[in-house]
mmCIF file of C-alpha atoms in Angstrom:
data_model
loop_
_atom_site.group_PDB
_atom_site.id
_atom_site.type_symbol
_atom_site.label_atom_id
_atom_site.label_comp_id
_atom_site.label_asym_id
_atom_site.label_seq_id
_atom_site.Cartn_x
_atom_site.Cartn_y
_atom_site.Cartn_z
ATOM 1 C CA MET V 1 -87.718 35.348 38.269
ATOM 2 C CA HIS V 2 -85.525 32.352 38.725
ATOM 3 C CA LYS V 3 -85.747 29.185 40.751
ATOM 4 C CA ASN V 4 -83.234 26.446 41.451
ATOM 5 C CA SER V 5 -84.710 23.292 42.894
ATOM 6 C CA ILE V 6 -84.744 19.552 42.779
ATOM 7 C CA ALA V 7 -88.365 19.213 43.866
ATOM 8 C CA CYS V 8 -90.437 16.068 43.507
ATOM 9 C CA CYS V 9 -93.642 16.521 41.504
ATOM 10 C CA GLY V 10 -93.144 20.277 41.720
ATOM 11 C CA LEU V 11 -94.492 22.701 39.168
ATOM 12 C CA ILE V 12 -92.298 25.654 38.356
ATOM 13 C CA CYS V 13 -94.366 28.158 36.396
ATOM 14 C CA LEU V 14 -92.810 31.533 35.742
ATOM 15 C CA LEU V 15 -93.385 34.497 33.504
ATOM 16 C CA ALA V 16 -92.868 34.312 29.756
ATOM 17 C CA SER V 17 -94.657 37.161 27.993
ATOM 18 C CA ILE V 18 -95.266 40.393 29.867
ATOM 19 C CA VAL V 19 -98.503 42.221 29.194
ATOM 20 C CA LYS V 20 -98.580 45.127 31.622
ATOM 21 C CA PHE V 21 -95.963 46.746 33.830
ATOM 22 C CA GLU V 22 -95.377 49.472 36.294
ATOM 23 C CA THR V 23 -91.763 50.402 35.777
ATOM 24 C CA LYS V 24 -89.409 53.038 37.018
ATOM 25 C CA ALA V 25 -86.299 54.444 35.466
ATOM 26 C CA ILE V 26 -82.956 53.564 36.982
ATOM 27 C CA ASN V 27 -81.358 56.591 38.672
ATOM 28 C CA SER V 28 -78.721 56.812 35.967
ATOM 29 C CA PRO V 29 -80.566 55.471 32.880
ATOM 30 C CA LEU V 30 -79.033 52.467 31.137
ATOM 31 C CA TYR V 31 -79.443 51.525 27.495
ATOM 32 C CA VAL V 32 -78.909 48.138 25.870
ATOM 33 C CA THR V 33 -77.811 48.479 22.243
ATOM 34 C CA VAL V 34 -77.857 45.470 19.935
ATOM 35 C CA ALA V 35 -76.155 45.204 16.540
ATOM 36 C CA ALA V 36 -77.420 42.715 13.955
ATOM 37 C CA GLY V 37 -74.102 42.436 12.125
ATOM 38 C CA VAL V 38 -74.226 40.923 8.643
ATOM 39 C CA PHE V 39 -77.305 38.734 9.244
ATOM 40 C CA ASP V 40 -81.021 39.460 9.468
ATOM 41 C CA ARG V 41 -82.220 38.620 12.978
ATOM 42 C CA LYS V 42 -85.523 37.119 14.028
ATOM 43 C CA ASP V 43 -86.379 35.580 17.401
ATOM 44 C CA SER V 44 -82.710 35.876 18.352
ATOM 45 C CA VAL V 45 -81.692 34.909 21.876
ATOM 46 C CA VAL V 46 -79.508 37.757 23.151
ATOM 47 C CA SER V 47 -77.230 37.402 26.167
ATOM 48 C CA PHE V 48 -75.186 39.987 28.066
ATOM 49 C CA ALA V 49 -73.713 40.671 31.510
ATOM 50 C CA MET V 50 -75.841 42.971 33.655
ATOM 51 C CA PRO V 51 -73.965 45.991 35.030
ATOM 52 C CA LYS V 52 -72.864 45.509 38.600
ATOM 53 C CA GLY V 53 -74.485 47.415 41.403
ATOM 54 C CA LEU V 54 -78.112 47.183 40.279
ATOM 55 C CA LYS V 55 -80.298 46.422 43.265
ATOM 56 C CA SER V 56 -83.340 44.830 41.655
ATOM 57 C CA HIS V 57 -83.466 41.463 39.904
ATOM 58 C CA SER V 58 -86.551 42.298 37.814
ATOM 59 C CA TYR V 59 -86.030 44.344 34.661
ATOM 60 C CA VAL V 60 -87.501 44.805 31.207
ATOM 61 C CA LEU V 61 -86.402 46.478 28.004
ATOM 62 C CA ARG V 62 -88.707 49.171 26.624
ATOM 63 C CA GLY V 63 -89.441 49.029 22.896
ATOM 64 C CA ASP V 64 -90.058 51.917 20.497
ATOM 65 C CA ALA V 65 -93.839 51.623 20.742
ATOM 66 C CA GLY V 66 -93.839 51.583 24.532
ATOM 67 C CA ASP V 67 -94.049 47.808 24.665
ATOM 68 C CA PHE V 68 -91.721 45.719 26.789
ATOM 69 C CA LEU V 69 -89.376 42.799 26.185
ATOM 70 C CA PRO V 70 -89.045 40.394 29.136
ATOM 71 C CA LEU V 71 -85.522 40.121 30.523
ATOM 72 C CA GLN V 72 -84.426 37.064 32.490
ATOM 73 C CA VAL V 73 -81.513 37.694 34.849
ATOM 74 C CA GLU V 74 -79.597 34.775 36.341
ATOM 75 C CA PRO V 75 -77.927 34.805 39.789
ATOM 76 C CA ASP V 76 -74.514 35.183 38.131
ATOM 77 C CA GLY V 77 -75.678 38.396 36.429
ATOM 78 C CA THR V 78 -76.211 36.944 32.949
ATOM 79 C CA ALA V 79 -79.248 38.521 31.298
ATOM 80 C CA MET V 80 -81.174 37.128 28.320
ATOM 81 C CA PHE V 81 -83.995 38.379 26.130
ATOM 82 C CA VAL V 82 -85.496 37.519 22.755
ATOM 83 C CA LEU V 83 -84.953 40.085 20.010
ATOM 84 C CA PRO V 84 -88.056 39.916 17.783
ATOM 85 C CA GLU V 85 -86.467 41.255 14.599
ATOM 86 C CA LEU V 86 -83.554 43.363 13.339
ATOM 87 C CA LYS V 87 -82.324 43.832 9.799
ATOM 88 C CA ALA V 88 -78.709 43.135 8.845
ATOM 89 C CA GLY V 89 -76.412 46.123 9.299
ATOM 90 C CA THR V 90 -78.691 47.933 11.747
ATOM 91 C CA THR V 91 -78.680 48.583 15.492
ATOM 92 C CA LYS V 92 -81.387 49.151 18.060
ATOM 93 C CA ARG V 93 -81.305 50.720 21.515
ATOM 94 C CA PHE V 94 -83.550 49.695 24.407
ATOM 95 C CA PRO V 95 -83.890 51.531 27.739
ATOM 96 C CA LEU V 96 -83.415 49.171 30.695
ATOM 97 C CA GLU V 97 -86.143 49.666 33.309
ATOM 98 C CA GLU V 98 -86.794 48.154 36.700
ATOM 99 C CA VAL V 99 -90.089 46.358 37.261
ATOM 100 C CA LYS V 100 -91.912 47.314 40.420
ATOM 101 C CA ALA V 101 -93.002 44.462 42.633
ATOM 102 C CA ASN V 102 -96.489 42.950 42.279
ATOM 103 C CA THR V 103 -97.342 44.843 39.101
ATOM 104 C CA VAL V 104 -96.825 42.207 36.452
ATOM 105 C CA ALA V 105 -99.511 40.397 34.462
ATOM 106 C CA ALA V 106 -98.411 37.476 32.355
ATOM 107 C CA ARG V 107 -99.376 34.940 29.711
ATOM 108 C CA ASP V 108 -97.652 32.128 27.787
ATOM 109 C CA ALA V 109 -95.705 30.928 30.843
ATOM 110 C CA MET V 110 -92.670 28.680 30.557
ATOM 111 C CA GLN V 111 -93.076 25.550 32.661
ATOM 112 C CA LEU V 112 -90.794 22.920 34.109
ATOM 113 C CA VAL V 113 -92.516 19.993 35.775
ATOM 114 C CA SER V 114 -90.368 17.788 37.999
ATOM 115 C CA ASP V 115 -91.386 14.246 38.870
ATOM 116 C CA HIS V 116 -88.461 12.944 40.909
ATOM 117 C CA ASP V 117 -85.647 12.798 38.330
ATOM 118 C CA ARG V 118 -87.930 13.061 35.293
ATOM 119 C CA LEU V 119 -88.342 16.586 33.920
ATOM 120 C CA THR V 120 -90.804 17.884 31.344
ATOM 121 C CA ILE V 121 -90.330 21.366 29.884
ATOM 122 C CA SER V 122 -93.011 23.316 28.038
ATOM 123 C CA ALA V 123 -92.502 26.476 25.992
ATOM 124 C CA SER V 124 -95.450 28.856 25.701
ATOM 125 C CA GLY V 125 -97.858 26.138 26.779
ATOM 126 C CA ARG V 126 -96.484 23.489 24.390
ATOM 127 C CA LYS V 127 -94.532 20.467 25.562
ATOM 128 C CA ALA V 128 -90.989 20.664 24.235
ATOM 129 C CA LEU V 129 -89.154 17.694 25.719
ATOM 130 C CA THR V 130 -88.788 15.282 28.617
ATOM 131 C CA PHE V 131 -85.514 14.378 30.306
ATOM 132 C CA GLN V 132 -85.274 10.848 31.649
ATOM 133 C CA GLY V 133 -83.064 10.875 34.730
ATOM 134 C CA GLY V 134 -82.945 7.478 36.412
ATOM 135 C CA SER V 135 -83.001 4.327 34.324
ATOM 136 C CA GLY V 136 -86.454 3.235 35.512
ATOM 137 C CA GLU V 137 -88.021 -0.005 34.395
ATOM 138 C CA ALA V 138 -87.361 -1.650 31.032
ATOM 139 C CA PRO V 139 -90.239 -1.020 28.574
ATOM 140 C CA SER V 140 -90.731 -4.735 27.888
ATOM 141 C CA ALA V 141 -89.513 -8.169 28.941
ATOM 142 C CA ASP V 142 -87.429 -8.315 25.743
ATOM 143 C CA VAL V 143 -85.109 -5.616 27.107
ATOM 144 C CA LYS V 144 -82.465 -7.173 29.350
ATOM 145 C CA PRO V 145 -81.442 -5.256 32.498
ATOM 146 C CA ILE V 146 -78.012 -4.508 31.000
ATOM 147 C CA PHE V 147 -79.695 -2.140 28.511
ATOM 148 C CA ARG V 148 -81.418 0.000 31.139
ATOM 149 C CA ARG V 149 -80.122 3.540 31.096
ATOM 150 C CA GLY V 150 -80.954 7.079 32.238
ATOM 151 C CA GLY V 151 -79.602 10.542 31.565
ATOM 152 C CA TYR V 152 -81.094 11.241 28.121
ATOM 153 C CA ILE V 153 -83.862 13.245 26.410
ATOM 154 C CA HIS V 154 -87.049 11.546 25.209
ATOM 155 C CA PRO V 155 -89.590 12.372 23.941
ATOM 156 C CA VAL V 156 -88.933 15.519 21.921
ATOM 157 C CA PHE V 157 -92.066 17.198 20.542
ATOM 158 C CA THR V 158 -92.921 19.269 17.492
ATOM 159 C CA PRO V 159 -95.147 22.338 18.030
ATOM 160 C CA SER V 160 -98.212 20.237 17.103
ATOM 161 C CA GLY V 161 -97.289 17.677 19.771
ATOM 162 C CA ARG V 162 -95.787 14.883 17.646
ATOM 163 C CA ALA V 163 -92.869 13.042 19.260
ATOM 164 C CA VAL V 164 -89.932 12.797 16.836
ATOM 165 C CA THR V 165 -87.759 10.526 19.011
ATOM 166 C CA ASP V 166 -87.805 6.831 19.876
ATOM 167 C CA ASP V 167 -86.611 4.957 22.970
ATOM 168 C CA TYR V 168 -85.424 1.325 23.263
ATOM 169 C CA PRO V 169 -86.237 0.544 19.586
ATOM 170 C CA PRO V 170 -86.350 -3.228 19.002
ATOM 171 C CA ASP V 171 -83.397 -3.191 16.575
ATOM 172 C CA HIS V 172 -81.140 -1.156 18.922
ATOM 173 C CA PHE V 173 -82.158 -1.294 22.578
ATOM 174 C CA HIS V 174 -79.230 1.010 23.408
ATOM 175 C CA HIS V 175 -80.676 3.932 21.371
ATOM 176 C CA HIS V 176 -82.441 6.553 23.500
ATOM 177 C CA GLY V 177 -83.908 9.705 21.944
ATOM 178 C CA ILE V 178 -81.016 12.152 22.323
ATOM 179 C CA TRP V 179 -78.099 10.625 24.219
ATOM 180 C CA PHE V 180 -74.305 10.755 24.381
ATOM 181 C CA ALA V 181 -71.693 7.998 24.565
ATOM 182 C CA TRP V 182 -68.321 7.063 23.107
ATOM 183 C CA THR V 183 -67.953 3.796 21.211
ATOM 184 C CA LYS V 184 -64.443 2.655 20.312
ATOM 185 C CA THR V 185 -62.074 3.664 23.122
ATOM 186 C CA GLU V 186 -58.881 2.734 24.915
ATOM 187 C CA PHE V 187 -58.435 3.342 28.632
ATOM 188 C CA GLU V 188 -55.561 1.976 30.715
ATOM 189 C CA GLY V 189 -55.022 -0.825 28.195
ATOM 190 C CA ARG V 190 -58.687 -1.846 28.094
ATOM 191 C CA HIS V 191 -61.343 -1.067 25.485
ATOM 192 C CA PRO V 192 -64.623 -0.105 27.167
ATOM 193 C CA ASP V 193 -67.532 0.574 24.794
ATOM 194 C CA PHE V 194 -69.918 3.033 26.463
ATOM 195 C CA TRP V 195 -72.319 2.988 23.499
ATOM 196 C CA ASN V 196 -72.982 -0.726 22.855
ATOM 197 C CA VAL V 197 -73.777 -1.520 26.467
ATOM 198 C CA GLY V 198 -74.966 -5.017 25.593
ATOM 199 C CA ASP V 199 -71.303 -5.996 25.143
ATOM 200 C CA GLY V 200 -70.819 -5.544 28.878
ATOM 201 C CA THR V 201 -67.566 -3.536 28.740
ATOM 202 C CA GLY V 202 -68.862 -0.039 29.454
ATOM 203 C CA LYS V 203 -71.965 1.892 30.439
ATOM 204 C CA VAL V 204 -73.244 5.409 31.111
ATOM 205 C CA GLU V 205 -74.989 6.032 34.427
ATOM 206 C CA PHE V 206 -77.192 8.917 35.496
ATOM 207 C CA VAL V 207 -75.780 10.501 38.669
ATOM 208 C CA GLY V 208 -78.267 13.224 39.521
ATOM 209 C CA LEU V 209 -79.911 16.572 38.848
ATOM 210 C CA ASP V 210 -77.899 19.608 39.858
ATOM 211 C CA GLN V 211 -80.209 22.490 39.018
ATOM 212 C CA THR V 212 -83.543 23.350 37.425
ATOM 213 C CA TRP V 213 -84.940 26.722 36.432
ATOM 214 C CA SER V 214 -87.592 28.533 34.445
ATOM 215 C CA GLY V 215 -88.395 32.111 33.586
ATOM 216 C CA SER V 216 -89.717 34.537 31.038
ATOM 217 C CA VAL V 217 -87.121 33.683 28.365
ATOM 218 C CA HIS V 218 -85.954 30.139 28.981
ATOM 219 C CA ALA V 219 -86.253 27.051 31.172
ATOM 220 C CA GLY V 220 -83.836 24.189 31.664
ATOM 221 C CA PHE V 221 -81.681 22.045 33.889
ATOM 222 C CA LYS V 222 -78.200 20.798 34.649
ATOM 223 C CA SER V 223 -77.524 17.127 35.364
ATOM 224 C CA HIS V 224 -74.643 14.689 35.690
ATOM 225 C CA ASN V 225 -73.819 11.334 34.086
ATOM 226 C CA ARG V 226 -70.711 9.181 34.347
ATOM 227 C CA SER V 227 -69.085 6.788 31.877
ATOM 228 C CA VAL V 228 -67.997 3.605 33.673
ATOM 229 C CA ASP V 229 -65.460 1.022 32.505
ATOM 230 C CA VAL V 230 -66.926 -2.305 33.627
ATOM 231 C CA SER V 231 -64.263 -4.366 31.829
ATOM 232 C CA ALA V 232 -61.811 -3.571 34.639
ATOM 233 C CA PRO V 233 -61.434 -5.983 37.585
ATOM 234 C CA LYS V 234 -63.478 -3.420 39.513
ATOM 235 C CA PRO V 235 -65.721 -0.848 37.749
ATOM 236 C CA VAL V 236 -63.861 2.424 37.155
ATOM 237 C CA THR V 237 -65.434 5.811 36.428
ATOM 238 C CA VAL V 238 -63.671 7.169 33.348
ATOM 239 C CA LEU V 239 -65.609 10.367 32.606
ATOM 240 C CA ASN V 240 -67.791 12.711 34.610
ATOM 241 C CA GLU V 241 -70.275 14.416 32.317
ATOM 242 C CA GLN V 242 -72.458 17.475 32.867
ATOM 243 C CA TRP V 243 -75.499 18.256 30.724
ATOM 244 C CA ALA V 244 -76.838 21.824 30.533
ATOM 245 C CA VAL V 245 -80.121 21.952 28.598
ATOM 246 C CA THR V 246 -81.920 25.231 27.854
ATOM 247 C CA VAL V 247 -85.307 25.511 26.121
ATOM 248 C CA TYR V 248 -86.144 28.962 24.711
ATOM 249 C CA ASN V 249 -89.424 30.814 24.409
ATOM 250 C CA VAL V 250 -89.164 31.376 20.649
ATOM 251 C CA GLY V 251 -90.688 30.108 17.418
ATOM 252 C CA GLN V 252 -94.225 31.437 17.830
ATOM 253 C CA GLY V 253 -94.585 32.890 14.326
ATOM 254 C CA ALA V 254 -96.311 31.575 11.214
ATOM 255 C CA ARG V 255 -93.850 28.674 10.962
ATOM 256 C CA ARG V 256 -93.613 27.501 14.550
ATOM 257 C CA TYR V 257 -90.658 25.607 15.948
ATOM 258 C CA THR V 258 -89.184 24.467 19.240
ATOM 259 C CA MET V 259 -85.567 25.366 20.018
ATOM 260 C CA PHE V 260 -83.243 24.087 22.731
ATOM 261 C CA ASP V 261 -79.525 23.908 23.425
ATOM 262 C CA LEU V 262 -77.374 21.146 24.882
ATOM 263 C CA VAL V 263 -73.954 22.006 26.310
ATOM 264 C CA LEU V 264 -72.093 18.887 27.371
ATOM 265 C CA THR V 265 -68.874 18.954 29.420
ATOM 266 C CA GLN V 266 -66.793 15.832 30.067
ATOM 267 C CA ASP V 267 -63.918 15.641 32.569
ATOM 268 C CA LEU V 268 -61.673 12.656 33.140
ATOM 269 C CA ALA V 269 -62.171 11.099 36.560
ATOM 270 C CA THR V 270 -58.601 9.789 36.790
ATOM 271 C CA SER V 271 -55.133 10.853 35.636
ATOM 272 C CA SER V 272 -55.313 8.510 32.628
ATOM 273 C CA PRO V 273 -56.307 9.777 29.156
ATOM 274 C CA LEU V 274 -59.206 8.352 27.175
ATOM 275 C CA VAL V 275 -58.013 7.457 23.663
ATOM 276 C CA LEU V 276 -60.632 7.567 20.904
ATOM 277 C CA PRO V 277 -59.470 5.768 17.750
ATOM 278 C CA GLU V 278 -61.042 6.470 14.391
ATOM 279 C CA TYR V 279 -64.539 4.983 14.216
ATOM 280 C CA ARG V 280 -67.741 5.568 12.284
ATOM 281 C CA TYR V 281 -69.943 6.653 15.209
ATOM 282 C CA GLY V 282 -69.839 7.776 18.827
ATOM 283 C CA GLY V 283 -70.735 11.082 20.509
ATOM 284 C CA ILE V 284 -74.116 12.805 20.356
ATOM 285 C CA GLY V 285 -76.768 10.390 19.108
ATOM 286 C CA PHE V 286 -80.311 10.883 17.837
ATOM 287 C CA ARG V 287 -82.879 8.130 17.240
ATOM 288 C CA GLY V 288 -85.962 9.096 15.234
ATOM 289 C CA HIS V 289 -89.597 8.035 15.433
ATOM 290 C CA ARG V 290 -90.323 4.340 14.895
ATOM 291 C CA GLN V 291 -92.487 5.097 11.852
ATOM 292 C CA TRP V 292 -89.335 6.429 10.177
ATOM 293 C CA LEU V 293 -87.952 2.881 10.000
ATOM 294 C CA ALA V 294 -89.639 2.637 6.590
ATOM 295 C CA LYS V 295 -86.833 3.814 4.307
ATOM 296 C CA ASP V 296 -89.261 5.641 2.039
ATOM 297 C CA ASN V 297 -90.516 7.561 5.091
ATOM 298 C CA CYS V 298 -87.213 8.939 6.377
ATOM 299 C CA ASP V 299 -85.117 11.637 4.779
ATOM 300 C CA PHE V 300 -81.906 13.429 5.678
ATOM 301 C CA LEU V 301 -80.714 16.833 4.482
ATOM 302 C CA THR V 302 -77.458 18.525 5.463
ATOM 303 C CA SER V 303 -76.375 22.154 5.272
ATOM 304 C CA GLU V 304 -74.154 21.157 2.346
ATOM 305 C CA GLY V 305 -77.061 19.653 0.401
ATOM 306 C CA LYS V 306 -76.195 16.000 1.116
ATOM 307 C CA ASP V 307 -78.797 13.331 1.823
ATOM 308 C CA ARG V 308 -79.036 9.759 3.078
ATOM 309 C CA ASN V 309 -77.322 8.391 -0.022
ATOM 310 C CA ASN V 310 -74.200 10.563 0.079
ATOM 311 C CA GLY V 311 -74.106 12.275 3.480
ATOM 312 C CA HIS V 312 -72.430 9.680 5.689
ATOM 313 C CA GLY V 313 -68.865 10.642 6.601
ATOM 314 C CA THR V 314 -69.233 14.206 5.322
ATOM 315 C CA ARG V 315 -69.110 17.330 7.489
ATOM 316 C CA ALA V 316 -71.953 19.819 7.871
ATOM 317 C CA ARG V 317 -73.084 22.730 10.010
ATOM 318 C CA TRP V 318 -76.515 21.157 10.484
ATOM 319 C CA CYS V 319 -78.436 18.028 9.572
ATOM 320 C CA HIS V 320 -82.188 17.466 9.252
ATOM 321 C CA ILE V 321 -83.873 14.119 9.788
ATOM 322 C CA GLY V 322 -87.602 13.690 9.318
ATOM 323 C CA GLY V 323 -90.555 11.859 7.848
ATOM 324 C CA ARG V 324 -94.269 11.324 8.275
ATOM 325 C CA ILE V 325 -95.771 10.597 11.681
ATOM 326 C CA ASP V 326 -99.370 9.430 11.449
ATOM 327 C CA GLY V 327 -99.466 10.867 7.946
ATOM 328 C CA GLN V 328 -98.052 14.307 8.792
ATOM 329 C CA LEU V 329 -94.498 15.510 8.067
ATOM 330 C CA ALA V 330 -92.302 16.339 11.043
ATOM 331 C CA GLY V 331 -88.592 16.777 11.574
ATOM 332 C CA ILE V 332 -85.678 17.932 13.667
ATOM 333 C CA ALA V 333 -82.422 19.662 12.760
ATOM 334 C CA ILE V 334 -79.265 19.235 14.846
ATOM 335 C CA LEU V 335 -76.968 22.270 14.650
ATOM 336 C CA ASP V 336 -73.231 21.865 15.278
ATOM 337 C CA HIS V 337 -71.612 24.826 17.064
ATOM 338 C CA PRO V 338 -68.538 26.197 15.233
ATOM 339 C CA GLY V 339 -66.548 26.098 18.467
ATOM 340 C CA ASN V 340 -66.857 22.316 18.720
ATOM 341 C CA PHE V 341 -63.814 20.084 18.275
ATOM 342 C CA ARG V 342 -63.282 19.388 14.561
ATOM 343 C CA ALA V 343 -66.252 21.563 13.581
ATOM 344 C CA PRO V 344 -68.054 21.174 11.359
ATOM 345 C CA GLN V 345 -68.078 17.655 12.713
ATOM 346 C CA ALA V 346 -68.390 14.557 10.561
ATOM 347 C CA MET V 347 -71.705 12.712 10.586
ATOM 348 C CA ARG V 348 -72.904 9.149 10.846
ATOM 349 C CA ILE V 349 -76.041 8.954 8.682
ATOM 350 C CA ASN V 350 -77.402 5.444 8.988
ATOM 351 C CA PRO V 351 -78.557 3.887 5.692
ATOM 352 C CA ASP V 352 -81.247 1.735 7.322
ATOM 353 C CA GLN V 353 -82.359 3.158 10.688
ATOM 354 C CA PRO V 354 -83.598 6.680 11.527
ATOM 355 C CA PHE V 355 -80.359 7.337 13.363
ATOM 356 C CA PHE V 356 -77.899 10.236 13.265
ATOM 357 C CA CYS V 357 -74.657 11.021 15.069
ATOM 358 C CA TYR V 358 -72.158 13.870 15.025
ATOM 359 C CA SER V 359 -68.871 12.045 15.622
ATOM 360 C CA PRO V 360 -65.411 13.685 15.679
ATOM 361 C CA SER V 361 -63.871 10.178 15.678
ATOM 362 C CA LEU V 362 -65.048 9.654 12.100
ATOM 363 C CA ILE V 363 -62.090 11.581 10.709
ATOM 364 C CA GLY V 364 -59.243 10.244 12.835
ATOM 365 C CA ASP V 365 -57.773 9.272 16.192
ATOM 366 C CA TRP V 366 -57.837 11.700 19.120
ATOM 367 C CA LYS V 367 -58.042 11.676 22.906
ATOM 368 C CA ILE V 368 -59.440 13.407 25.959
ATOM 369 C CA GLU V 369 -56.608 14.362 28.294
ATOM 370 C CA PRO V 370 -56.549 14.992 32.069
ATOM 371 C CA GLY V 371 -57.201 18.599 33.001
ATOM 372 C CA LYS V 372 -58.617 19.421 29.569
ATOM 373 C CA PRO V 373 -62.425 19.187 29.624
ATOM 374 C CA TYR V 374 -64.138 18.146 26.398
ATOM 375 C CA VAL V 375 -66.972 20.596 25.720
ATOM 376 C CA SER V 376 -69.509 20.155 22.909
ATOM 377 C CA ARG V 377 -72.474 22.351 22.016
ATOM 378 C CA TYR V 378 -75.508 21.552 19.901
ATOM 379 C CA ARG V 379 -78.752 23.354 19.133
ATOM 380 C CA PHE V 380 -81.937 21.497 18.174
ATOM 381 C CA ILE V 381 -84.751 22.896 16.027
ATOM 382 C CA VAL V 382 -87.983 20.845 15.974
ATOM 383 C CA TYR V 383 -90.805 21.518 13.533
ATOM 384 C CA ASP V 384 -93.825 20.230 11.680
ATOM 385 C CA GLY V 385 -93.645 19.976 7.906
ATOM 386 C CA ALA V 386 -90.714 19.752 5.512
ATOM 387 C CA PRO V 387 -87.314 21.297 6.269
ATOM 388 C CA ASP V 388 -86.717 24.866 5.089
ATOM 389 C CA LYS V 389 -83.038 25.045 4.154
ATOM 390 C CA ALA V 390 -82.914 28.843 4.074
ATOM 391 C CA GLU V 391 -84.519 29.048 7.511
ATOM 392 C CA LEU V 392 -82.153 26.439 8.969
ATOM 393 C CA ASP V 393 -79.198 28.360 7.520
ATOM 394 C CA ARG V 394 -80.546 31.515 9.176
ATOM 395 C CA LEU V 395 -80.958 29.762 12.518
ATOM 396 C CA TRP V 396 -77.443 28.335 12.328
ATOM 397 C CA ASN V 397 -75.997 31.767 11.520
ATOM 398 C CA ASP V 398 -77.850 33.158 14.529
ATOM 399 C CA TYR V 399 -76.408 30.393 16.721
ATOM 400 C CA ALA V 400 -72.861 30.712 15.402
ATOM 401 C CA ASN V 401 -72.750 34.525 15.250
ATOM 402 C CA PRO V 402 -74.640 35.978 18.214
ATOM 403 C CA VAL V 403 -76.036 39.486 18.261
ATOM 404 C CA GLN V 404 -73.478 41.958 19.644
ATOM 405 C CA VAL V 405 -74.497 43.915 22.756
ATOM 406 C CA SER V 406 -73.225 47.097 24.402
ATOM 407 C CA ILE V 407 -74.393 48.852 27.585
ATOM 408 C CA THR V 408 -74.327 52.641 27.835
ATOM 409 C CA ARG V 409 -75.596 55.303 30.236
#
């Protein structure tokens, strides 16, 4: 149940919640055992490598009550499912069963809609996000061509359908929903700024879509950008950048939420290093809804209990930003993976605009070297209402400490 395509105006609609199956046992029965570890688990995304030699690509896990958990298997053999619940310190074993062809009924399908290089992903019938590929047209005559950009996510939606991001805000035309760029840099004696593109020294270009997919557990895409030094006598590509975005079919309980991951990999395009001096922002950026420009309608909360007044420059496992949109509270939390460089990363919390940035440059000089890809991982939780600190801690623990899996016969 997997499709890779770069189709124009194509609708990819695959299975998300399985209602009825005809299954058959594998000749030598296999069991998937999961261990919660020290944390309570709920709606946990579980990943494991399928045993080699299995002939079918359609499997499910059978629950205790005879129900089934959908299992999405990728071409490389990686399998994923959503574990509904498991208490800390306990384990659970699921038989792995093959699904017979043409015997599946489904509801709550994941969807990925492709319109040229613009992608919209829905989870369980709800729009989650849109990826803007090509730069397209400027939104107004006030936006000069130099500010046009692609390769970013906007809008991002709460479960009720409220967009929490902004694009081309009048005070910062170079802010775009969720985007990535370095600010203060040194490359071959020059100082391209890939963030403040209006300065005309650097820019980030969308290159293309590499892959799209959807299935019973997740949907997503891989794409490529490049960071270009335009201060050189002739434009030079400095970094090649891959985005891998995965939206999960979770968060359908009493307190609904949308969850997606971004894994970003940057490789130098030449044999020269990119030096990143200490600076207050640069990296993954988030720009919040335009109604959050009112300072009394925008709040920040970090995992360490910091807010807008004292959070800038501190380090945290996650940060919430939110406020009212058309009178209703909404927000998003950005989770920093513990494997990231300088994790927990330092944060730029803007005192005036609804803007946030995880920036490793905030705490000192560093550089990206040839042959050593820079990989960063972030998870995004989007919700209606006020932030729930205990729930965000739980979700971060789930992200940082995945469920352990073993396969037995």
